[in-house]
CSV table of N, CA and C and ligand atoms in Angstrom, one decimal:
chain,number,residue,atom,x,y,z
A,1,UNK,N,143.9,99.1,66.1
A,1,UNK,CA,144.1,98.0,65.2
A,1,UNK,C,144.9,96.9,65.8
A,2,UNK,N,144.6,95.8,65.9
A,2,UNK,CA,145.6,95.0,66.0
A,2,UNK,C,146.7,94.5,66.0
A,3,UNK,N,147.1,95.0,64.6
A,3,UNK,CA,148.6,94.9,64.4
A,3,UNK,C,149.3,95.9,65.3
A,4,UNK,N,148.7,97.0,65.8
A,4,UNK,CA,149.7,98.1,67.2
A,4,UNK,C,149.8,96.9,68.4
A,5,UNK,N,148.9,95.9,68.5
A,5,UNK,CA,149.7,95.1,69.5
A,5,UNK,C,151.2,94.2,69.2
A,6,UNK,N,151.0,94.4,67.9
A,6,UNK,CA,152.6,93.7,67.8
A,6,UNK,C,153.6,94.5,67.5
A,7,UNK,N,153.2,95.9,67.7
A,7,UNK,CA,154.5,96.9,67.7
A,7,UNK,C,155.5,97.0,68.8
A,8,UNK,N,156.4,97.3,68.4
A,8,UNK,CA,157.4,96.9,69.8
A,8,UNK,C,158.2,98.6,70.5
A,9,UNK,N,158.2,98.8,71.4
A,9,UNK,CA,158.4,100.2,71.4
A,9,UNK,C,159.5,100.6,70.4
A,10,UNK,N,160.7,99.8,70.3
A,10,UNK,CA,162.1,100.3,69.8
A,10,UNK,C,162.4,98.8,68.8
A,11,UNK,N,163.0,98.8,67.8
A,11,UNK,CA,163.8,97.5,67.0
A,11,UNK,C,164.9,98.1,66.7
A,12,UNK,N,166.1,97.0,67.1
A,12,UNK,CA,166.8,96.9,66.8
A,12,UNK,C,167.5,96.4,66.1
A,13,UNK,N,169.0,96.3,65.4
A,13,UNK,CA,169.8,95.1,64.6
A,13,UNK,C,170.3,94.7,65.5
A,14,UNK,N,170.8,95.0,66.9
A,14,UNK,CA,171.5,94.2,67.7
A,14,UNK,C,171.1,95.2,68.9
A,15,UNK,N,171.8,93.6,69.8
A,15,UNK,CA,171.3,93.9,71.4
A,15,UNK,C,172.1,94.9,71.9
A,16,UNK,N,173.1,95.2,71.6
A,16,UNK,CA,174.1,96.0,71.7
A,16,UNK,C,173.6,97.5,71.5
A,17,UNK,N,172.8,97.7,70.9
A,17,UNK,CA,171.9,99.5,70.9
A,17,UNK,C,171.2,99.9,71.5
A,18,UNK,N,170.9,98.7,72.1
A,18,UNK,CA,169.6,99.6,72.9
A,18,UNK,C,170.3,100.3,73.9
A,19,UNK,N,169.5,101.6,74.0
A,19,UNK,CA,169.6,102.6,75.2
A,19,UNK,C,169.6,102.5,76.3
A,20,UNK,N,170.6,102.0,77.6
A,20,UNK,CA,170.5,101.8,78.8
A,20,UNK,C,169.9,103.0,79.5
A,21,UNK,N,170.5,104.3,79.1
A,21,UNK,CA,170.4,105.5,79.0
A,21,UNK,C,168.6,105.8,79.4
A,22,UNK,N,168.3,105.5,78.0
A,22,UNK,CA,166.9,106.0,77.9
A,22,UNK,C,165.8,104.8,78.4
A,23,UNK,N,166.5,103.5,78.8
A,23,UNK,CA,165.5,102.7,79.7
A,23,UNK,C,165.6,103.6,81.3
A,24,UNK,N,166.8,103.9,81.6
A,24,UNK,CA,166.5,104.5,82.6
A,24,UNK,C,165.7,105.7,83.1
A,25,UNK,N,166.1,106.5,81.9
A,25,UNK,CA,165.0,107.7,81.9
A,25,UNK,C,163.6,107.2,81.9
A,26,UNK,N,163.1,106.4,81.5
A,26,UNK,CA,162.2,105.5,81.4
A,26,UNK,C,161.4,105.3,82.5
A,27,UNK,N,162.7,104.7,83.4
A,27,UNK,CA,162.4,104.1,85.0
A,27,UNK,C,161.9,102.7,84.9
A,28,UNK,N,162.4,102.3,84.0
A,28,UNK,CA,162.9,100.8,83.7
A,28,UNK,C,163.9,100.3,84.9
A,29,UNK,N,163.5,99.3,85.5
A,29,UNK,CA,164.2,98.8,86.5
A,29,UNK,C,165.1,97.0,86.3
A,30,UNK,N,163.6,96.8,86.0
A,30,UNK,CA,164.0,95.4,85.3
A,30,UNK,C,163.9,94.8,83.5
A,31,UNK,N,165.2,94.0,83.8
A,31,UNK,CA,164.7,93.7,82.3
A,31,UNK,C,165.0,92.0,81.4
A,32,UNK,N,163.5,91.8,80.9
A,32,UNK,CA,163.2,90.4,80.9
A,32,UNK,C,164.0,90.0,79.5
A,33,UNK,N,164.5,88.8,79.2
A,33,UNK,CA,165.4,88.7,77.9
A,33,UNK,C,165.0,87.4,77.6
A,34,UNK,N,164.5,87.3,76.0
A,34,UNK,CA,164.6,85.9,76.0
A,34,UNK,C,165.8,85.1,75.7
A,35,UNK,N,166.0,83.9,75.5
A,35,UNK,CA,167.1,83.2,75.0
A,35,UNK,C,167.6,82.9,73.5
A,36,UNK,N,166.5,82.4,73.2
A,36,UNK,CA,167.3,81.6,71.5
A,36,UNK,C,166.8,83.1,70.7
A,37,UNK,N,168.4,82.8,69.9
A,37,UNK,CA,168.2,84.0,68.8
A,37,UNK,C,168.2,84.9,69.4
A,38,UNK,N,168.3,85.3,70.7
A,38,UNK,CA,168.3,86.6,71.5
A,38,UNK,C,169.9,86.8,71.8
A,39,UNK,N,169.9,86.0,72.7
A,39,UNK,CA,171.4,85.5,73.3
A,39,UNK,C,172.1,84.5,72.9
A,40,UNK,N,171.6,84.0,72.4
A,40,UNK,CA,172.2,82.3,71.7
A,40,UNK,C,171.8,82.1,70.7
A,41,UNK,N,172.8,81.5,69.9
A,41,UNK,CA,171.7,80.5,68.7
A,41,UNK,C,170.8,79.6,69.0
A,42,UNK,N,170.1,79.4,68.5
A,42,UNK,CA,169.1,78.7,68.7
A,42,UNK,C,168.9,77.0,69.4
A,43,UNK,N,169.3,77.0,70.5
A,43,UNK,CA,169.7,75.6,71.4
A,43,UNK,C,171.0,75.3,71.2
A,44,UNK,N,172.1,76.8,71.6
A,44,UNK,CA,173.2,76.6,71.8
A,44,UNK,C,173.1,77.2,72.9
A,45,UNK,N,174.6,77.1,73.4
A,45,UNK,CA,174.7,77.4,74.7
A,45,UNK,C,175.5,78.3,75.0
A,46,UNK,N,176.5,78.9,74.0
A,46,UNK,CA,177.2,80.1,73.7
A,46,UNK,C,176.6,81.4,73.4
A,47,UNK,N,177.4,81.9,74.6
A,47,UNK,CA,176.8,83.6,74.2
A,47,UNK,C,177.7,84.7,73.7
A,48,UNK,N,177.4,84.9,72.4
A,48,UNK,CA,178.4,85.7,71.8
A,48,UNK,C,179.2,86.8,72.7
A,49,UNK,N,179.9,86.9,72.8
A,49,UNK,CA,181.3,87.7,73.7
A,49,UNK,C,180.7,89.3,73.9
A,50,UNK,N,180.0,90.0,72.6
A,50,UNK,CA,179.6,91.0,72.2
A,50,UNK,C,178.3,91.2,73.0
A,51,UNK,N,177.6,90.0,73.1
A,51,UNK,CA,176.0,90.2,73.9
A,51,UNK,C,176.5,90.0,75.3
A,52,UNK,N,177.3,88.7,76.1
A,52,UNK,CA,177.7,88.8,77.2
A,52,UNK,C,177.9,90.0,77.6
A,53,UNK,N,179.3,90.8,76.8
A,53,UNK,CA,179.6,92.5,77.4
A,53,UNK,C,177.9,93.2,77.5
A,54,UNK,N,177.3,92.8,77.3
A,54,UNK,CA,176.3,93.9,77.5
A,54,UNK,C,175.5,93.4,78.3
A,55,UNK,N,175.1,92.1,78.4
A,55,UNK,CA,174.3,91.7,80.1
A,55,UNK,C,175.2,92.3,81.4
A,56,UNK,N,176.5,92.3,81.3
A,56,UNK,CA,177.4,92.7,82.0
A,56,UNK,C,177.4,94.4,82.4
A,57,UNK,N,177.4,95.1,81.3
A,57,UNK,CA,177.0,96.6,81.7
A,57,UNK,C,175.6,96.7,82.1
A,58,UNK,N,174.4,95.7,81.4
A,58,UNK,CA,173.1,96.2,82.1
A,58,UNK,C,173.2,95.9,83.7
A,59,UNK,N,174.0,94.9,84.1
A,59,UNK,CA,173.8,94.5,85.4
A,59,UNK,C,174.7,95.8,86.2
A,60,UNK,N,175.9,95.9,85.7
A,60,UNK,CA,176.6,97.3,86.6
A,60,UNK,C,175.8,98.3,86.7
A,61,UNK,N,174.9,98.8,85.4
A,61,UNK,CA,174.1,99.9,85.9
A,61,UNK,C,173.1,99.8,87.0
A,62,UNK,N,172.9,98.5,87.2
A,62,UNK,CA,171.8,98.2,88.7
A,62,UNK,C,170.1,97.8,88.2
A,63,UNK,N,170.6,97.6,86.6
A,63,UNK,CA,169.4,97.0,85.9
A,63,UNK,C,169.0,95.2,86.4
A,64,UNK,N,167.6,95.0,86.7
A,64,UNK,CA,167.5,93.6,86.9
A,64,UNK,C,167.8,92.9,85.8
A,65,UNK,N,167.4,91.6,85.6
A,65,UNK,CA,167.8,90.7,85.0
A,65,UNK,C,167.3,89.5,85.2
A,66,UNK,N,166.4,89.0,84.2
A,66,UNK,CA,165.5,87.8,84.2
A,66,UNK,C,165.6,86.9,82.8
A,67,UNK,N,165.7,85.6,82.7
A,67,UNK,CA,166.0,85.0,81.6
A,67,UNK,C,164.4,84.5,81.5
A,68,UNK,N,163.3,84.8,80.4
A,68,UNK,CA,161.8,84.0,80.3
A,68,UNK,C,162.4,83.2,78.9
A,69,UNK,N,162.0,82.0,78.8
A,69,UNK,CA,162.0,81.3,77.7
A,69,UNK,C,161.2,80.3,77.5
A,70,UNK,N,160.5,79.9,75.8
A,70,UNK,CA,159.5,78.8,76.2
A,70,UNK,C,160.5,77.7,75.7
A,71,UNK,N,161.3,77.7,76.0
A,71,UNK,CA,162.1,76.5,75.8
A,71,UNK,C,162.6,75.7,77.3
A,72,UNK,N,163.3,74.6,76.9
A,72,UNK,CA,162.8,73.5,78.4
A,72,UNK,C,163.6,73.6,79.6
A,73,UNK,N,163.3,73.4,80.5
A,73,UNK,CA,164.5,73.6,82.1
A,73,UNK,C,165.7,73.5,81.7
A,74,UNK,N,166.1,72.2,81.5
A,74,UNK,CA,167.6,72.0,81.5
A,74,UNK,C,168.2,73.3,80.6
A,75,UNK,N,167.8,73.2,79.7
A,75,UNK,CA,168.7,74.2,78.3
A,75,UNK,C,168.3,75.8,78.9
A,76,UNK,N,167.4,76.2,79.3
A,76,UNK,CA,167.1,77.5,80.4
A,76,UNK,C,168.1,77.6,81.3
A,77,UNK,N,168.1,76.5,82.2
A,77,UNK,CA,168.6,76.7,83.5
A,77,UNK,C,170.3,76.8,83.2
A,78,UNK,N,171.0,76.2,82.2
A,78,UNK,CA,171.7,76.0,82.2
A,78,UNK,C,172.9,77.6,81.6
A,79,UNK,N,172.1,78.2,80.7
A,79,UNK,CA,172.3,79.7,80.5
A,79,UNK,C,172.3,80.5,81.5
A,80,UNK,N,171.3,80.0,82.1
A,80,UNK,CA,171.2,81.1,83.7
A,80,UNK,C,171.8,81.3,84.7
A,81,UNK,N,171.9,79.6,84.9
A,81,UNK,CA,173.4,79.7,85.9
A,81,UNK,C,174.7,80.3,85.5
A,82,UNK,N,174.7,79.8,84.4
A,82,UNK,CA,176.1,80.6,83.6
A,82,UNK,C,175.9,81.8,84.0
A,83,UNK,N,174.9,82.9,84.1
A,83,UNK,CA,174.9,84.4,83.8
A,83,UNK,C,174.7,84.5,85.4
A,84,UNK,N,174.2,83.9,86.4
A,84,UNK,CA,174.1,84.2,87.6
A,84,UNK,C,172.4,85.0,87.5
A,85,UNK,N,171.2,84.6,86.7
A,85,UNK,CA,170.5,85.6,86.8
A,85,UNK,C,169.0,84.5,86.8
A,86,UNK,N,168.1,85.0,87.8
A,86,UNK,CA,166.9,83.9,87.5
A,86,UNK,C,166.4,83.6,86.1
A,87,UNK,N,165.6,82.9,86.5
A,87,UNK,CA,164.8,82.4,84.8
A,87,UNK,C,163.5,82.0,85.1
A,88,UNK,N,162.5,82.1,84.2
A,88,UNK,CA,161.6,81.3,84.0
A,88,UNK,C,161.5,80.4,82.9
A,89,UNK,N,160.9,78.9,82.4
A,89,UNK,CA,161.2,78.6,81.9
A,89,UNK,C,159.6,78.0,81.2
A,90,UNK,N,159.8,76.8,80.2
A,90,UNK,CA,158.4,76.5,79.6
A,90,UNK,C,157.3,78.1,80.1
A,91,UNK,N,157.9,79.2,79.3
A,91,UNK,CA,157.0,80.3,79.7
A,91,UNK,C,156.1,80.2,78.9
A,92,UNK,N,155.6,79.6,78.0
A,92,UNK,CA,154.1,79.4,77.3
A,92,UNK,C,154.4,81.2,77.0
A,93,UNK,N,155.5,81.9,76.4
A,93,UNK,CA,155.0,83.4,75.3
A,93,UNK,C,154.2,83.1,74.3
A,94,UNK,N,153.1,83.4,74.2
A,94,UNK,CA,152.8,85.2,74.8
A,94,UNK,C,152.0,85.0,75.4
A,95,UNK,N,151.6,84.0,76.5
A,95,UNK,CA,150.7,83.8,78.2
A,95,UNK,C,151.7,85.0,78.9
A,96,UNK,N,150.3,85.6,79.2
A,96,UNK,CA,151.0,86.3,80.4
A,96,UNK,C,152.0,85.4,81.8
A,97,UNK,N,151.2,84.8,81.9
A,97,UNK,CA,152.2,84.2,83.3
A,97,UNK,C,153.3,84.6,83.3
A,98,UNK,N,154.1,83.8,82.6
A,98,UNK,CA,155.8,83.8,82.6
A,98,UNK,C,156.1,85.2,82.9
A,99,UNK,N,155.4,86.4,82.2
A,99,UNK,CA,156.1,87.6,82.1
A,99,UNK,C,155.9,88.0,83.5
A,100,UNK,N,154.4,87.9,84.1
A,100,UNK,CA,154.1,88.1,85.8
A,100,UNK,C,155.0,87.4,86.4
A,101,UNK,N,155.6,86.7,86.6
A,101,UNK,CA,156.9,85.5,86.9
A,101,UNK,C,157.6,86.3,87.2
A,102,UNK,N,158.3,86.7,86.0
A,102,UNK,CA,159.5,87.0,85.9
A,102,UNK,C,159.6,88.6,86.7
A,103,UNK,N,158.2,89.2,86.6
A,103,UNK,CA,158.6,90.7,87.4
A,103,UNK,C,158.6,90.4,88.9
A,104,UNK,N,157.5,89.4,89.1
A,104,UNK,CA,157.7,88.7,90.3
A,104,UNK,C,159.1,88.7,91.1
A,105,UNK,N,159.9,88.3,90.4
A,105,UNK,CA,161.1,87.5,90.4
A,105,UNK,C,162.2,89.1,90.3
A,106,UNK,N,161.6,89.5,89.7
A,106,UNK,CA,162.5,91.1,89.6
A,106,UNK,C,161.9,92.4,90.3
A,107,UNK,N,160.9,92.3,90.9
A,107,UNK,CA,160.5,93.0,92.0
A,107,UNK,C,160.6,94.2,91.4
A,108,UNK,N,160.0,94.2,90.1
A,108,UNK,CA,159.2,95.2,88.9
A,108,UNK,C,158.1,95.1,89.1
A,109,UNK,N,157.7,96.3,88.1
A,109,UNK,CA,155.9,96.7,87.8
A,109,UNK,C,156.3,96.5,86.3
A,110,UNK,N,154.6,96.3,85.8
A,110,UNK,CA,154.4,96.1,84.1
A,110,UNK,C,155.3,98.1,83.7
A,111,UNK,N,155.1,98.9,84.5
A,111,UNK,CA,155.9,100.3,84.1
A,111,UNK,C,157.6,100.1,84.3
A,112,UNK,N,158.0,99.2,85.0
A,112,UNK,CA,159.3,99.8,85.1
A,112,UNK,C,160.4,98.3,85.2
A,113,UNK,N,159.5,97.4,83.7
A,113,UNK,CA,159.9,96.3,83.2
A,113,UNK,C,160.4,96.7,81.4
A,114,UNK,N,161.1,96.1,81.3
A,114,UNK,CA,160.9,96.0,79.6
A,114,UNK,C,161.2,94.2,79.4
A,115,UNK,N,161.6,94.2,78.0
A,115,UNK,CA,161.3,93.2,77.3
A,115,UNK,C,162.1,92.7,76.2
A,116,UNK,N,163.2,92.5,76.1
A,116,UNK,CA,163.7,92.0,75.0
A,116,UNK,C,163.8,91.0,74.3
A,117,UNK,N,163.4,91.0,73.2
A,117,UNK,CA,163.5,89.2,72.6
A,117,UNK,C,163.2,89.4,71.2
A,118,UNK,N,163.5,88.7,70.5
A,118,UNK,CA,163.7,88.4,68.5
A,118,UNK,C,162.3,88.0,67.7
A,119,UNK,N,161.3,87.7,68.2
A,119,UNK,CA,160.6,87.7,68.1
A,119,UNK,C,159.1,88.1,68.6
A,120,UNK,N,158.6,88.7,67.3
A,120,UNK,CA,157.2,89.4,67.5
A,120,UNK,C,156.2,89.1,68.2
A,121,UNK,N,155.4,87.6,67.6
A,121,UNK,CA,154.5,87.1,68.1
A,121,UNK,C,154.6,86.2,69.3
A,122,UNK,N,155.4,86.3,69.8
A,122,UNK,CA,155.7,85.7,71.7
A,122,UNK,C,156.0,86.8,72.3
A,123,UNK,N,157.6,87.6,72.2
A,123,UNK,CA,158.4,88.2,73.3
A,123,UNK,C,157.6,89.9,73.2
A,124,UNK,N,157.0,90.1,72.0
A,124,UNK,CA,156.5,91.6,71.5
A,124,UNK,C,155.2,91.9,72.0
A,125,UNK,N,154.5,90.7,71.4
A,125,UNK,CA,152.5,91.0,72.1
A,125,UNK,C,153.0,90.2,73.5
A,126,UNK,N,153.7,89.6,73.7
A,126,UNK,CA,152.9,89.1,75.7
A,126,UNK,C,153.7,90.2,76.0
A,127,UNK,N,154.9,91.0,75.6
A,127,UNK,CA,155.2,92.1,76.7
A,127,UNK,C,154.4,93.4,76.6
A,128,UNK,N,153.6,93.5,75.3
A,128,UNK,CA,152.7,94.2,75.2
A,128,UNK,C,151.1,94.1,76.1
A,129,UNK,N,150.6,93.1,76.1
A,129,UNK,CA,149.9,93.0,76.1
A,129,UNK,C,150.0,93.1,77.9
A,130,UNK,N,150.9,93.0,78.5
A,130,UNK,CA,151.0,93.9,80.0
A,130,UNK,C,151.4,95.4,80.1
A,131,UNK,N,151.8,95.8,78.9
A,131,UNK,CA,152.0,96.9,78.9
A,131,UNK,C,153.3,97.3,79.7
A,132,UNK,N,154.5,96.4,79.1
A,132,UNK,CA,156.0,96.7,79.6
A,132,UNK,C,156.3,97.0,78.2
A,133,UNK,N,157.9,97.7,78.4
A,133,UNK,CA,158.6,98.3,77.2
A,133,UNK,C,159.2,97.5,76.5
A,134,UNK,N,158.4,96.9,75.6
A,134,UNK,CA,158.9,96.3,74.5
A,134,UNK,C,159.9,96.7,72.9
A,135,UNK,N,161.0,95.6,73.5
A,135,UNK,CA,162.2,96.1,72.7
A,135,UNK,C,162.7,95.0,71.7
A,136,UNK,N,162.5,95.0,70.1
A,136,UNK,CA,162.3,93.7,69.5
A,136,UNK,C,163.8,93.7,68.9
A,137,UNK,N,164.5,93.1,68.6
A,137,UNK,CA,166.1,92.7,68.5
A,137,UNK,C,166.0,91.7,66.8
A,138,UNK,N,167.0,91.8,65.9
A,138,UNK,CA,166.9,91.1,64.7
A,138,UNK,C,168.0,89.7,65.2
A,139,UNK,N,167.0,88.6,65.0
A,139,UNK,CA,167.4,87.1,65.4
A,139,UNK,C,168.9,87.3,64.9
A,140,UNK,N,169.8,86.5,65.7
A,140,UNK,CA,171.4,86.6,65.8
A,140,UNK,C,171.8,85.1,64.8
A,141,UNK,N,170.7,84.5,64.4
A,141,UNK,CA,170.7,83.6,63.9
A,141,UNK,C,169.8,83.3,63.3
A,142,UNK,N,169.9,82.4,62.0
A,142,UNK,CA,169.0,82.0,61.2
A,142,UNK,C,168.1,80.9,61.2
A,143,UNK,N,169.3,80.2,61.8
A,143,UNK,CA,168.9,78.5,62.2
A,143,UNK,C,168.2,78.6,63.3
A,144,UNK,N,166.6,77.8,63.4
A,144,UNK,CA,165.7,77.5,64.1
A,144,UNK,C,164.7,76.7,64.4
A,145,UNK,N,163.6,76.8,65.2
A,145,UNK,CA,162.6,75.7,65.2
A,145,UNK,C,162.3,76.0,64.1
A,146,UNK,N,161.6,74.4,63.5
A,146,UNK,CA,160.9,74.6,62.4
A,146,UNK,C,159.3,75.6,62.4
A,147,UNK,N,158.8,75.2,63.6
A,147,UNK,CA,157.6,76.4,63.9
A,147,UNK,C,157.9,77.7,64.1
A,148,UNK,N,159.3,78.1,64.7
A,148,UNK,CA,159.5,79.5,64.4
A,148,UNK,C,159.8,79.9,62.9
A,149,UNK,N,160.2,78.8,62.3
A,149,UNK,CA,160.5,79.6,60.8
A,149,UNK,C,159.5,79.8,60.2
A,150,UNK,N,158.3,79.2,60.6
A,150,UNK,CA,157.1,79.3,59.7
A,150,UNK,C,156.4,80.6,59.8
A,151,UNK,N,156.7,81.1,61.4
A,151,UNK,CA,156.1,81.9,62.1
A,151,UNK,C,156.7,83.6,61.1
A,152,UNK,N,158.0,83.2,61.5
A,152,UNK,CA,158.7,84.3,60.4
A,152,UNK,C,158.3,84.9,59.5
A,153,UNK,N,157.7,83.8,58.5
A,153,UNK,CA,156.7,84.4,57.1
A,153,UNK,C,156.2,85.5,57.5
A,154,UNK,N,154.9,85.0,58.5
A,154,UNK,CA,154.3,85.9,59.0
A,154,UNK,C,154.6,87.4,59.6
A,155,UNK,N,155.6,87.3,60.4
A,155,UNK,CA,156.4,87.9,61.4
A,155,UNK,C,156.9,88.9,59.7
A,156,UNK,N,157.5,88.6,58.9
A,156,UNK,CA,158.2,89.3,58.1
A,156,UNK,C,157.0,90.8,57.6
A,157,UNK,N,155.9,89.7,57.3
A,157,UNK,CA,154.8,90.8,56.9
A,157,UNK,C,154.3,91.4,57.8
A,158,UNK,N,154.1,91.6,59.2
A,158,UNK,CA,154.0,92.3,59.9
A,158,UNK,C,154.9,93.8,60.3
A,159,UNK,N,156.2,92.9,60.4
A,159,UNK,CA,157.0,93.9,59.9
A,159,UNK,C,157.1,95.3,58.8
A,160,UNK,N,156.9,94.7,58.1
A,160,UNK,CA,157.0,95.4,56.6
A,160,UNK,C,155.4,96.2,57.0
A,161,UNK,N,154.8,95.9,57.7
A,161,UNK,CA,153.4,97.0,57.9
A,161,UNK,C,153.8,98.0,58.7
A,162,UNK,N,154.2,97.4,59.8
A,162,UNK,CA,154.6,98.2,61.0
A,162,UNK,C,156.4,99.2,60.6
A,163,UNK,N,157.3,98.9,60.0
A,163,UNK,CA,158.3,99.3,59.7
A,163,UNK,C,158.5,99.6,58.1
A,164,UNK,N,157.7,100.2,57.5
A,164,UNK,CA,157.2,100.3,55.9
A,164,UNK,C,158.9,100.8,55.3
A,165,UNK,N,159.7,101.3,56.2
A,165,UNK,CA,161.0,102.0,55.5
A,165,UNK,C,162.0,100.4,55.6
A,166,UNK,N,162.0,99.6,56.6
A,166,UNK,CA,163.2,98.3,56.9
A,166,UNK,C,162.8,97.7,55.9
B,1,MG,MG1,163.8,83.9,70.7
């Protein structure tokens, strides 16, 4: 059914849960993250204290680290350098490219990549649809593009199919 392509292996309420643990067991090596609402509010440049500490433990454990976003160079690049970690940027999610990019760039396989990001229909089906471990996170923010809010509607009801108890 279609809608299994927008299932995400794990959701979470925050970035902070997910299992480093069981990505490793996994054999997850690298792992792709998007930006707004992920790590930042939405074309801010502040990364909450709480998500920083945990880019920071994924990197001590020897996890990669790749920033994909379809949002524009400057505001990309300028997170990244902050964090010390590549990026790709104008990634057209959910085009594959960016995601081949980005394992490129982290000298991963679609097996031993995952995928973090707030949204379904970009960060959930393009990491699906290579078949990396897709890990969907509840937006850290409310404030957004106006085409992501629209998208939401949607996004809510898919939800509610795929997670019938949240
Ligand atoms: Mg996002």
């Amino acid at each position: 059914m279609f809608l299994e392509a927008l299932r995400p292996n794990v959701y979470v309420d925050a970035i902070g849960q997910i299992s480093l643990e069981d990505l490793s067991n996994r054999g997850i090596k690298g792992v792709i993250v998007d930006l707004d609402n992920t790590l930042t509010e939405w074309n801010k440049d502040q990364i909450p204290p709480e998500i920083e500490g945990w880019l920071r433990v994924v990197r001590e454990q020897g996890f990669g680290l790749c920033l994909v976003s379809n949002n524009a160079k400057t505001r990309v690049a300028r997170v990244a350098e902050c964090l010390d970690i590549p990026f790709v940027y104008k990634a057209g999610k959910p085009r594959r490219r960016a995601f081949r990019q980005a394992m490129d760039l982290l000298g991963t396989e679609p097996g031993s990549t995952a995928v973090v990001g707030d949204q379904i229909f970009t960060d959930v089906f393009g990491g699906n649809r290579l078949g990396l471990y897709t890990i969907l996170v509840v937006p850290i923010s409310r404030h957004e593009f106006i085409g992501t809010r629209m998208m939401r509607q949607l996004e809510w009801l898919v939800l509610r199919h795929l997670f019938p108890k949240t």
